[in-house]
Amino acid sequence: MRAARTVLEQKIKERRQTLEEFAEYAETFAREHNEPGTLSVRHLQRLIAGQGPKGRPLGPLRPATARLLERIFGLSVEELLAPAADT
């Protein structure tokens, strides 16, 4: 099994969810908690890789997306997008 690249990827793996399952969970969580943030599988793939399209650096996250991830995991988006510690 490949090591997680970011803390976000590590946290999703700890939940034993696929990216598709987590994206669906995030959409449901957003609706239930009146959060406007959304998260597609494609966007999630870029976030867990720590890079944008064509290997470019990630740009700033939309505030609603950052807030959604922070509420789900209880960590700041900076912590979630940081490189995962080797385990």
mmCIF file with all atom_site columns, C-alpha atoms in Angstrom:
data_model
loop_
_atom_site.group_PDB
_atom_site.id
_atom_site.type_symbol
_atom_site.label_atom_id
_atom_site.label_alt_id
_atom_site.label_comp_id
_atom_site.label_asym_id
_atom_site.label_entity_id
_atom_site.label_seq_id
_atom_site.pdbx_PDB_ins_code
_atom_site.Cartn_x
_atom_site.Cartn_y
_atom_site.Cartn_z
_atom_site.occupancy
_atom_site.B_iso_or_equiv
_atom_site.pdbx_formal_charge
_atom_site.auth_seq_id
_atom_site.auth_comp_id
_atom_site.auth_asym_id
_atom_site.auth_atom_id
_atom_site.pdbx_PDB_model_num
ATOM 1  C CA . MET A 1 1  ? 0.000   0.000  0.000   1.00 0.00 ? 1  MET A CA 1
ATOM 2  C CA . ARG A 1 2  ? 1.330   3.433  -0.983  1.00 0.00 ? 2  ARG A CA 1
ATOM 3  C CA . ALA A 1 3  ? 2.025   5.921  1.794   1.00 0.00 ? 3  ALA A CA 1
ATOM 4  C CA . ALA A 1 4  ? -0.285  8.914  2.129   1.00 0.00 ? 4  ALA A CA 1
ATOM 5  C CA . ARG A 1 5  ? 1.043   12.100 0.536   1.00 0.00 ? 5  ARG A CA 1
ATOM 6  C CA . THR A 1 6  ? -0.918  14.548 2.666   1.00 0.00 ? 6  THR A CA 1
ATOM 7  C CA . VAL A 1 7  ? -2.581  14.487 6.066   1.00 0.00 ? 7  VAL A CA 1
ATOM 8  C CA . LEU A 1 8  ? -5.920  14.734 4.230   1.00 0.00 ? 8  LEU A CA 1
ATOM 9  C CA . GLU A 1 9  ? -5.203  11.527 2.313   1.00 0.00 ? 9  GLU A CA 1
ATOM 10 C CA . GLN A 1 10 ? -4.091  9.870  5.544   1.00 0.00 ? 10 GLN A CA 1
ATOM 11 C CA . LYS A 1 11 ? -7.315  10.890 7.322   1.00 0.00 ? 11 LYS A CA 1
ATOM 12 C CA . ILE A 1 12 ? -9.483  9.568  4.494   1.00 0.00 ? 12 ILE A CA 1
ATOM 13 C CA . LYS A 1 13 ? -7.580  6.260  4.555   1.00 0.00 ? 13 LYS A CA 1
ATOM 14 C CA . GLU A 1 14 ? -8.092  6.069  8.325   1.00 0.00 ? 14 GLU A CA 1
ATOM 15 C CA . ARG A 1 15 ? -11.839 6.322  7.673   1.00 0.00 ? 15 ARG A CA 1
ATOM 16 C CA . ARG A 1 16 ? -11.525 3.348  5.289   1.00 0.00 ? 16 ARG A CA 1
ATOM 17 C CA . GLN A 1 17 ? -13.316 5.269  2.550   1.00 0.00 ? 17 GLN A CA 1
ATOM 18 C CA . THR A 1 18 ? -12.638 5.531  -1.145  1.00 0.00 ? 18 THR A CA 1
ATOM 19 C CA . LEU A 1 19 ? -12.360 9.016  -2.604  1.00 0.00 ? 19 LEU A CA 1
ATOM 20 C CA . GLU A 1 20 ? -15.804 8.562  -4.132  1.00 0.00 ? 20 GLU A CA 1
ATOM 21 C CA . GLU A 1 21 ? -17.286 7.579  -0.776  1.00 0.00 ? 21 GLU A CA 1
ATOM 22 C CA . PHE A 1 22 ? -15.621 10.483 1.005   1.00 0.00 ? 22 PHE A CA 1
ATOM 23 C CA . ALA A 1 23 ? -16.749 12.996 -1.635  1.00 0.00 ? 23 ALA A CA 1
ATOM 24 C CA . GLU A 1 24 ? -20.316 11.731 -1.209  1.00 0.00 ? 24 GLU A CA 1
ATOM 25 C CA . TYR A 1 25 ? -19.986 11.916 2.587   1.00 0.00 ? 25 TYR A CA 1
ATOM 26 C CA . ALA A 1 26 ? -18.671 15.495 2.338   1.00 0.00 ? 26 ALA A CA 1
ATOM 27 C CA . GLU A 1 27 ? -21.625 16.527 0.157   1.00 0.00 ? 27 GLU A CA 1
ATOM 28 C CA . THR A 1 28 ? -24.078 15.032 2.664   1.00 0.00 ? 28 THR A CA 1
ATOM 29 C CA . PHE A 1 29 ? -22.216 16.614 5.591   1.00 0.00 ? 29 PHE A CA 1
ATOM 30 C CA . ALA A 1 30 ? -22.327 20.011 3.854   1.00 0.00 ? 30 ALA A CA 1
ATOM 31 C CA . ARG A 1 31 ? -26.096 19.781 3.314   1.00 0.00 ? 31 ARG A CA 1
ATOM 32 C CA . GLU A 1 32 ? -26.768 18.628 6.876   1.00 0.00 ? 32 GLU A CA 1
ATOM 33 C CA . HIS A 1 33 ? -24.597 21.390 8.380   1.00 0.00 ? 33 HIS A CA 1
ATOM 34 C CA . ASN A 1 34 ? -25.685 24.203 6.043   1.00 0.00 ? 34 ASN A CA 1
ATOM 35 C CA . GLU A 1 35 ? -22.222 24.531 4.534   1.00 0.00 ? 35 GLU A CA 1
ATOM 36 C CA . PRO A 1 36 ? -22.051 25.775 0.937   1.00 0.00 ? 36 PRO A CA 1
ATOM 37 C CA . GLY A 1 37 ? -18.768 23.948 0.247   1.00 0.00 ? 37 GLY A CA 1
ATOM 38 C CA . THR A 1 38 ? -18.603 21.182 -2.316  1.00 0.00 ? 38 THR A CA 1
ATOM 39 C CA . LEU A 1 39 ? -15.959 18.600 -3.086  1.00 0.00 ? 39 LEU A CA 1
ATOM 40 C CA . SER A 1 40 ? -15.748 16.571 -6.285  1.00 0.00 ? 40 SER A CA 1
ATOM 41 C CA . VAL A 1 41 ? -13.623 13.451 -6.597  1.00 0.00 ? 41 VAL A CA 1
ATOM 42 C CA . ARG A 1 42 ? -11.391 15.226 -9.106  1.00 0.00 ? 42 ARG A CA 1
ATOM 43 C CA . HIS A 1 43 ? -10.786 18.160 -6.761  1.00 0.00 ? 43 HIS A CA 1
ATOM 44 C CA . LEU A 1 44 ? -10.178 15.755 -3.896  1.00 0.00 ? 44 LEU A CA 1
ATOM 45 C CA . GLN A 1 45 ? -7.575  13.908 -5.996  1.00 0.00 ? 45 GLN A CA 1
ATOM 46 C CA . ARG A 1 46 ? -5.671  17.165 -6.491  1.00 0.00 ? 46 ARG A CA 1
ATOM 47 C CA . LEU A 1 47 ? -5.900  18.058 -2.808  1.00 0.00 ? 47 LEU A CA 1
ATOM 48 C CA . ILE A 1 48 ? -4.595  14.721 -1.542  1.00 0.00 ? 48 ILE A CA 1
ATOM 49 C CA . ALA A 1 49 ? -1.773  14.831 -4.098  1.00 0.00 ? 49 ALA A CA 1
ATOM 50 C CA . GLY A 1 50 ? -0.801  18.278 -2.858  1.00 0.00 ? 50 GLY A CA 1
ATOM 51 C CA . GLN A 1 51 ? -0.690  19.662 -6.382  1.00 0.00 ? 51 GLN A CA 1
ATOM 52 C CA . GLY A 1 52 ? -2.963  21.177 -8.966  1.00 0.00 ? 52 GLY A CA 1
ATOM 53 C CA . PRO A 1 53 ? -3.530  20.285 -12.610 1.00 0.00 ? 53 PRO A CA 1
ATOM 54 C CA . LYS A 1 54 ? -0.394  19.324 -14.560 1.00 0.00 ? 54 LYS A CA 1
ATOM 55 C CA . GLY A 1 55 ? 1.659   19.229 -11.347 1.00 0.00 ? 55 GLY A CA 1
ATOM 56 C CA . ARG A 1 56 ? 1.339   22.935 -10.626 1.00 0.00 ? 56 ARG A CA 1
ATOM 57 C CA . PRO A 1 57 ? 1.157   24.098 -7.000  1.00 0.00 ? 57 PRO A CA 1
ATOM 58 C CA . LEU A 1 58 ? -2.277  24.163 -5.408  1.00 0.00 ? 58 LEU A CA 1
ATOM 59 C CA . GLY A 1 59 ? -3.942  27.530 -5.501  1.00 0.00 ? 59 GLY A CA 1
ATOM 60 C CA . PRO A 1 60 ? -5.853  28.871 -2.528  1.00 0.00 ? 60 PRO A CA 1
ATOM 61 C CA . LEU A 1 61 ? -8.921  26.850 -1.596  1.00 0.00 ? 61 LEU A CA 1
ATOM 62 C CA . ARG A 1 62 ? -12.326 28.424 -1.760  1.00 0.00 ? 62 ARG A CA 1
ATOM 63 C CA . PRO A 1 63 ? -13.221 29.484 1.791   1.00 0.00 ? 63 PRO A CA 1
ATOM 64 C CA . ALA A 1 64 ? -16.333 27.275 1.764   1.00 0.00 ? 64 ALA A CA 1
ATOM 65 C CA . THR A 1 65 ? -14.302 24.198 0.771   1.00 0.00 ? 65 THR A CA 1
ATOM 66 C CA . ALA A 1 66 ? -11.667 24.925 3.410   1.00 0.00 ? 66 ALA A CA 1
ATOM 67 C CA . ARG A 1 67 ? -14.359 25.384 6.068   1.00 0.00 ? 67 ARG A CA 1
ATOM 68 C CA . LEU A 1 68 ? -16.064 22.131 5.064   1.00 0.00 ? 68 LEU A CA 1
ATOM 69 C CA . LEU A 1 69 ? -12.858 20.094 5.380   1.00 0.00 ? 69 LEU A CA 1
ATOM 70 C CA . GLU A 1 70 ? -11.980 21.788 8.665   1.00 0.00 ? 70 GLU A CA 1
ATOM 71 C CA . ARG A 1 71 ? -15.398 20.954 10.142  1.00 0.00 ? 71 ARG A CA 1
ATOM 72 C CA . ILE A 1 72 ? -15.237 17.327 9.035   1.00 0.00 ? 72 ILE A CA 1
ATOM 73 C CA . PHE A 1 73 ? -11.751 16.641 10.389  1.00 0.00 ? 73 PHE A CA 1
ATOM 74 C CA . GLY A 1 74 ? -11.332 19.212 13.168  1.00 0.00 ? 74 GLY A CA 1
ATOM 75 C CA . LEU A 1 75 ? -7.996  20.342 11.700  1.00 0.00 ? 75 LEU A CA 1
ATOM 76 C CA . SER A 1 76 ? -7.027  23.477 9.813   1.00 0.00 ? 76 SER A CA 1
ATOM 77 C CA . VAL A 1 77 ? -6.784  23.227 6.046   1.00 0.00 ? 77 VAL A CA 1
ATOM 78 C CA . GLU A 1 78 ? -3.074  24.018 6.349   1.00 0.00 ? 78 GLU A CA 1
ATOM 79 C CA . GLU A 1 79 ? -2.658  20.942 8.550   1.00 0.00 ? 79 GLU A CA 1
ATOM 80 C CA . LEU A 1 80 ? -4.752  18.792 6.218   1.00 0.00 ? 80 LEU A CA 1
ATOM 81 C CA . LEU A 1 81 ? -2.748  19.750 3.132   1.00 0.00 ? 81 LEU A CA 1
ATOM 82 C CA . ALA A 1 82 ? 0.617   19.313 4.842   1.00 0.00 ? 82 ALA A CA 1
ATOM 83 C CA . PRO A 1 83 ? 2.761   16.306 3.918   1.00 0.00 ? 83 PRO A CA 1
ATOM 84 C CA . ALA A 1 84 ? 1.799   13.197 5.858   1.00 0.00 ? 84 ALA A CA 1
ATOM 85 C CA . ALA A 1 85 ? 4.247   11.895 8.420   1.00 0.00 ? 85 ALA A CA 1
ATOM 86 C CA . ASP A 1 86 ? 5.848   8.584  7.508   1.00 0.00 ? 86 ASP A CA 1
ATOM 87 C CA . THR A 1 87 ? 4.227   5.780  9.457   1.00 0.00 ? 87 THR A CA 1
#
